[in-house]
CSV table of N, CA, C and O in Angstrom, one decimal:
chain,number,residue,atom,x,y,z
C,263,MET,N,-9.6,-24.3,-30.1
C,263,MET,CA,-8.5,-23.3,-30.1
C,263,MET,C,-9.0,-22.0,-29.6
C,263,MET,O,-8.4,-21.3,-28.8
C,264,ASP,N,-10.1,-21.6,-30.2
C,264,ASP,CA,-10.7,-20.3,-29.9
C,264,ASP,C,-11.1,-20.2,-28.4
C,264,ASP,O,-10.9,-19.2,-27.7
C,265,ASP,N,-11.7,-21.3,-27.9
C,265,ASP,CA,-12.2,-21.3,-26.5
C,265,ASP,C,-11.0,-21.3,-25.6
C,265,ASP,O,-11.0,-20.6,-24.6
C,266,ALA,N,-9.9,-22.0,-25.9
C,266,ALA,CA,-8.7,-22.0,-25.1
C,266,ALA,C,-8.1,-20.6,-25.0
C,266,ALA,O,-7.6,-20.2,-24.0
C,267,ALA,N,-8.0,-20.0,-26.2
C,267,ALA,CA,-7.4,-18.6,-26.2
C,267,ALA,C,-8.2,-17.7,-25.4
C,267,ALA,O,-7.7,-16.8,-24.7
C,268,ALA,N,-9.6,-17.8,-25.4
C,268,ALA,CA,-10.4,-16.9,-24.6
C,268,ALA,C,-10.2,-17.2,-23.2
C,268,ALA,O,-10.1,-16.2,-22.4
C,269,ARG,N,-10.1,-18.5,-22.8
C,269,ARG,CA,-9.8,-18.8,-21.4
C,269,ARG,C,-8.5,-18.3,-20.9
C,269,ARG,O,-8.4,-17.8,-19.8
C,270,LYS,N,-7.5,-18.4,-21.8
C,270,LYS,CA,-6.2,-17.8,-21.5
C,270,LYS,C,-6.2,-16.3,-21.2
C,270,LYS,O,-5.7,-15.8,-20.3
C,271,ASN,N,-7.0,-15.6,-22.1
C,271,ASN,CA,-7.2,-14.2,-21.9
C,271,ASN,C,-7.8,-13.9,-20.6
C,271,ASN,O,-7.5,-12.9,-19.9
C,272,ASP,N,-8.9,-14.7,-20.2
C,272,ASP,CA,-9.6,-14.4,-19.0
C,272,ASP,C,-8.6,-14.6,-17.8
C,272,ASP,O,-8.6,-13.8,-16.8
C,273,ILE,N,-7.8,-15.7,-17.8
C,273,ILE,CA,-6.8,-15.9,-16.8
C,273,ILE,C,-5.8,-14.8,-16.7
C,273,ILE,O,-5.5,-14.3,-15.5
C,274,MET,N,-5.4,-14.3,-17.8
C,274,MET,CA,-4.4,-13.2,-17.8
C,274,MET,C,-5.1,-11.9,-17.1
C,274,MET,O,-4.4,-11.3,-16.4
C,275,ARG,N,-6.3,-11.7,-17.5
C,275,ARG,CA,-7.1,-10.6,-16.9
C,275,ARG,C,-7.2,-10.7,-15.4
C,275,ARG,O,-7.0,-9.7,-14.7
C,276,MET,N,-7.5,-11.9,-15.0
C,276,MET,CA,-7.7,-12.2,-13.5
C,276,MET,C,-6.3,-11.9,-12.8
C,276,MET,O,-6.3,-11.3,-11.7
C,277,ILE,N,-5.2,-12.4,-13.4
C,277,ILE,CA,-3.9,-12.2,-12.8
C,277,ILE,C,-3.6,-10.7,-12.7
C,277,ILE,O,-3.1,-10.2,-11.7
C,278,ILE,N,-3.8,-10.0,-13.8
C,278,ILE,CA,-3.5,-8.6,-13.8
C,278,ILE,C,-4.4,-7.8,-12.8
C,278,ILE,O,-3.9,-7.0,-12.1
C,279,GLY,N,-5.7,-8.3,-12.7
C,279,GLY,CA,-6.6,-7.6,-11.7
C,279,GLY,C,-6.1,-7.9,-10.3
C,279,GLY,O,-6.0,-6.9,-9.5
C,280,LEU,N,-5.6,-9.1,-10.0
C,280,LEU,CA,-5.1,-9.4,-8.7
C,280,LEU,C,-3.8,-8.6,-8.4
C,280,LEU,O,-3.7,-8.0,-7.3
C,281,GLN,N,-3.0,-8.5,-9.4
C,281,GLN,CA,-1.7,-7.7,-9.2
C,281,GLN,C,-2.1,-6.2,-8.9
C,281,GLN,O,-1.5,-5.6,-8.0
C,282,LEU,N,-3.0,-5.7,-9.7
C,282,LEU,CA,-3.4,-4.3,-9.5
C,282,LEU,C,-4.0,-4.1,-8.1
C,282,LEU,O,-3.8,-3.1,-7.4
C,283,THR,N,-4.8,-5.1,-7.6
C,283,THR,CA,-5.4,-5.0,-6.3
C,283,THR,C,-4.3,-5.0,-5.2
C,283,THR,O,-4.4,-4.2,-4.3
C,284,VAL,N,-3.4,-5.9,-5.3
C,284,VAL,CA,-2.3,-6.0,-4.4
C,284,VAL,C,-1.5,-4.7,-4.4
C,284,VAL,O,-1.1,-4.1,-3.4
C,285,LEU,N,-1.2,-4.2,-5.6
C,285,LEU,CA,-0.4,-2.9,-5.8
C,285,LEU,C,-1.2,-1.8,-5.1
C,285,LEU,O,-0.6,-1.0,-4.4
C,286,GLY,N,-2.5,-1.7,-5.4
C,286,GLY,CA,-3.3,-0.7,-4.8
C,286,GLY,C,-3.3,-0.7,-3.3
C,286,GLY,O,-3.2,0.3,-2.6
C,287,ALA,N,-3.4,-1.9,-2.7
C,287,ALA,CA,-3.3,-2.1,-1.2
C,287,ALA,C,-2.0,-1.6,-0.7
C,287,ALA,O,-1.9,-0.9,0.3
C,288,ALA,N,-0.9,-2.0,-1.4
C,288,ALA,CA,0.5,-1.6,-1.0
C,288,ALA,C,0.6,-0.1,-1.1
C,288,ALA,O,1.2,0.5,-0.1
C,289,VAL,N,0.1,0.5,-2.1
C,289,VAL,CA,0.1,2.0,-2.2
C,289,VAL,C,-0.6,2.7,-1.1
C,289,VAL,O,-0.2,3.7,-0.5
C,290,ASP,N,-1.8,2.1,-0.8
C,290,ASP,CA,-2.6,2.6,0.3
C,290,ASP,C,-1.8,2.6,1.6
C,290,ASP,O,-1.8,3.5,2.4
C,291,GLU,N,-1.2,1.4,1.9
C,291,GLU,CA,-0.4,1.3,3.1
C,291,GLU,C,0.8,2.3,3.1
C,291,GLU,O,1.0,2.9,4.1
C,292,LEU,N,1.4,2.5,2.0
C,292,LEU,CA,2.5,3.4,1.9
C,292,LEU,C,2.0,4.9,2.1
C,292,LEU,O,2.7,5.6,2.9
C,293,VAL,N,0.9,5.2,1.6
C,293,VAL,CA,0.3,6.6,1.8
C,293,VAL,C,0.0,6.7,3.3
C,293,VAL,O,0.3,7.8,3.9
C,294,LEU,N,-0.6,5.7,3.9
C,294,LEU,CA,-0.9,5.7,5.3
C,294,LEU,C,0.4,5.9,6.2
C,294,LEU,O,0.4,6.8,7.1
C,295,LEU,N,1.4,5.2,5.8
C,295,LEU,CA,2.7,5.3,6.5
C,295,LEU,C,3.3,6.7,6.3
C,295,LEU,O,3.8,7.3,7.3
C,296,LEU,N,3.2,7.2,5.1
C,296,LEU,CA,3.8,8.6,4.9
C,296,LEU,C,3.0,9.6,5.6
C,296,LEU,O,3.5,10.6,6.0
C,297,ALA,N,1.7,9.4,5.8
C,297,ALA,CA,0.8,10.3,6.5
C,297,ALA,C,1.1,10.3,8.0
C,297,ALA,O,1.1,11.3,8.7
C,298,VAL,N,1.1,9.0,8.5
C,298,VAL,CA,1.2,8.8,10.0
C,298,VAL,C,2.7,9.0,10.5
C,298,VAL,O,2.9,9.5,11.6
C,299,GLY,N,3.7,8.7,9.7
C,299,GLY,CA,5.1,8.7,10.1
C,299,GLY,C,5.5,10.1,10.6
C,299,GLY,O,5.9,10.2,11.8
C,300,PRO,N,5.3,11.1,9.8
C,300,PRO,CA,5.7,12.5,10.3
C,300,PRO,C,4.9,12.9,11.6
C,300,PRO,O,5.5,13.5,12.5
C,301,LEU,N,3.6,12.6,11.7
C,301,LEU,CA,2.8,12.9,12.8
C,301,LEU,C,3.4,12.2,14.1
C,301,LEU,O,3.5,12.8,15.1
C,302,PHE,N,3.7,10.9,13.9
C,302,PHE,CA,4.3,10.1,15.0
C,302,PHE,C,5.6,10.7,15.5
C,302,PHE,O,5.9,10.9,16.7
C,303,THR,N,6.5,11.0,14.5
C,303,THR,CA,7.8,11.6,14.8
C,303,THR,C,7.6,12.9,15.5
C,303,THR,O,8.3,13.2,16.5
C,304,PHE,N,6.7,13.7,15.1
C,304,PHE,CA,6.4,15.0,15.7
C,304,PHE,C,5.9,14.9,17.1
C,304,PHE,O,6.4,15.6,18.0
C,305,ALA,N,5.0,13.9,17.3
C,305,ALA,CA,4.5,13.6,18.7
C,305,ALA,C,5.6,13.2,19.6
C,305,ALA,O,5.7,13.7,20.7
C,306,VAL,N,6.5,12.3,19.1
C,306,VAL,CA,7.6,11.8,20.0
C,306,VAL,C,8.6,13.0,20.3
C,306,VAL,O,9.0,13.2,21.4
C,307,TYR,N,8.8,13.8,19.3
C,307,TYR,CA,9.7,15.0,19.4
C,307,TYR,C,9.2,16.0,20.4
C,307,TYR,O,9.9,16.4,21.3
C,308,THR,N,7.9,16.3,20.3
C,308,THR,CA,7.3,17.3,21.3
C,308,THR,C,7.3,16.6,22.7
C,308,THR,O,7.5,17.4,23.7
C,309,ASN,N,7.1,15.3,22.8
C,309,ASN,CA,7.1,14.7,24.1
C,309,ASN,C,8.5,14.8,24.7
C,309,ASN,O,8.6,15.0,25.9
C,310,GLU,N,9.6,14.6,23.9
C,310,GLU,CA,10.9,14.7,24.4
C,310,GLU,C,11.2,16.1,24.9
C,310,GLU,O,11.9,16.3,25.9
C,311,LEU,N,10.7,17.1,24.1
C,311,LEU,CA,10.9,18.5,24.5
C,311,LEU,C,10.2,18.8,25.8
C,311,LEU,O,10.8,19.5,26.7
C,312,ARG,N,9.0,18.2,26.0
C,312,ARG,CA,8.3,18.4,27.2
C,312,ARG,C,8.9,17.8,28.4
C,312,ARG,O,8.9,18.3,29.5
C,313,ARG,N,9.6,16.7,28.2
C,313,ARG,CA,10.3,15.9,29.3
C,313,ARG,C,11.5,16.7,29.9
C,313,ARG,O,11.8,16.6,31.0
C,314,ARG,N,12.1,17.5,29.0
C,314,ARG,CA,13.3,18.2,29.5
C,314,ARG,C,13.0,19.4,30.4
C,314,ARG,O,11.9,20.0,30.3
């Protein structure tokens, strides 16, 4: 029983670790998008102004 409980705890820790990793990657992507988005919009906007 003790061994099974310890194994269950290890599995739970692994799952939580994986979820945190995925969440961290998603947050990184979101930060990247938030950083690049305005720059991209600004570049397109200035390009449109230059074309006129």
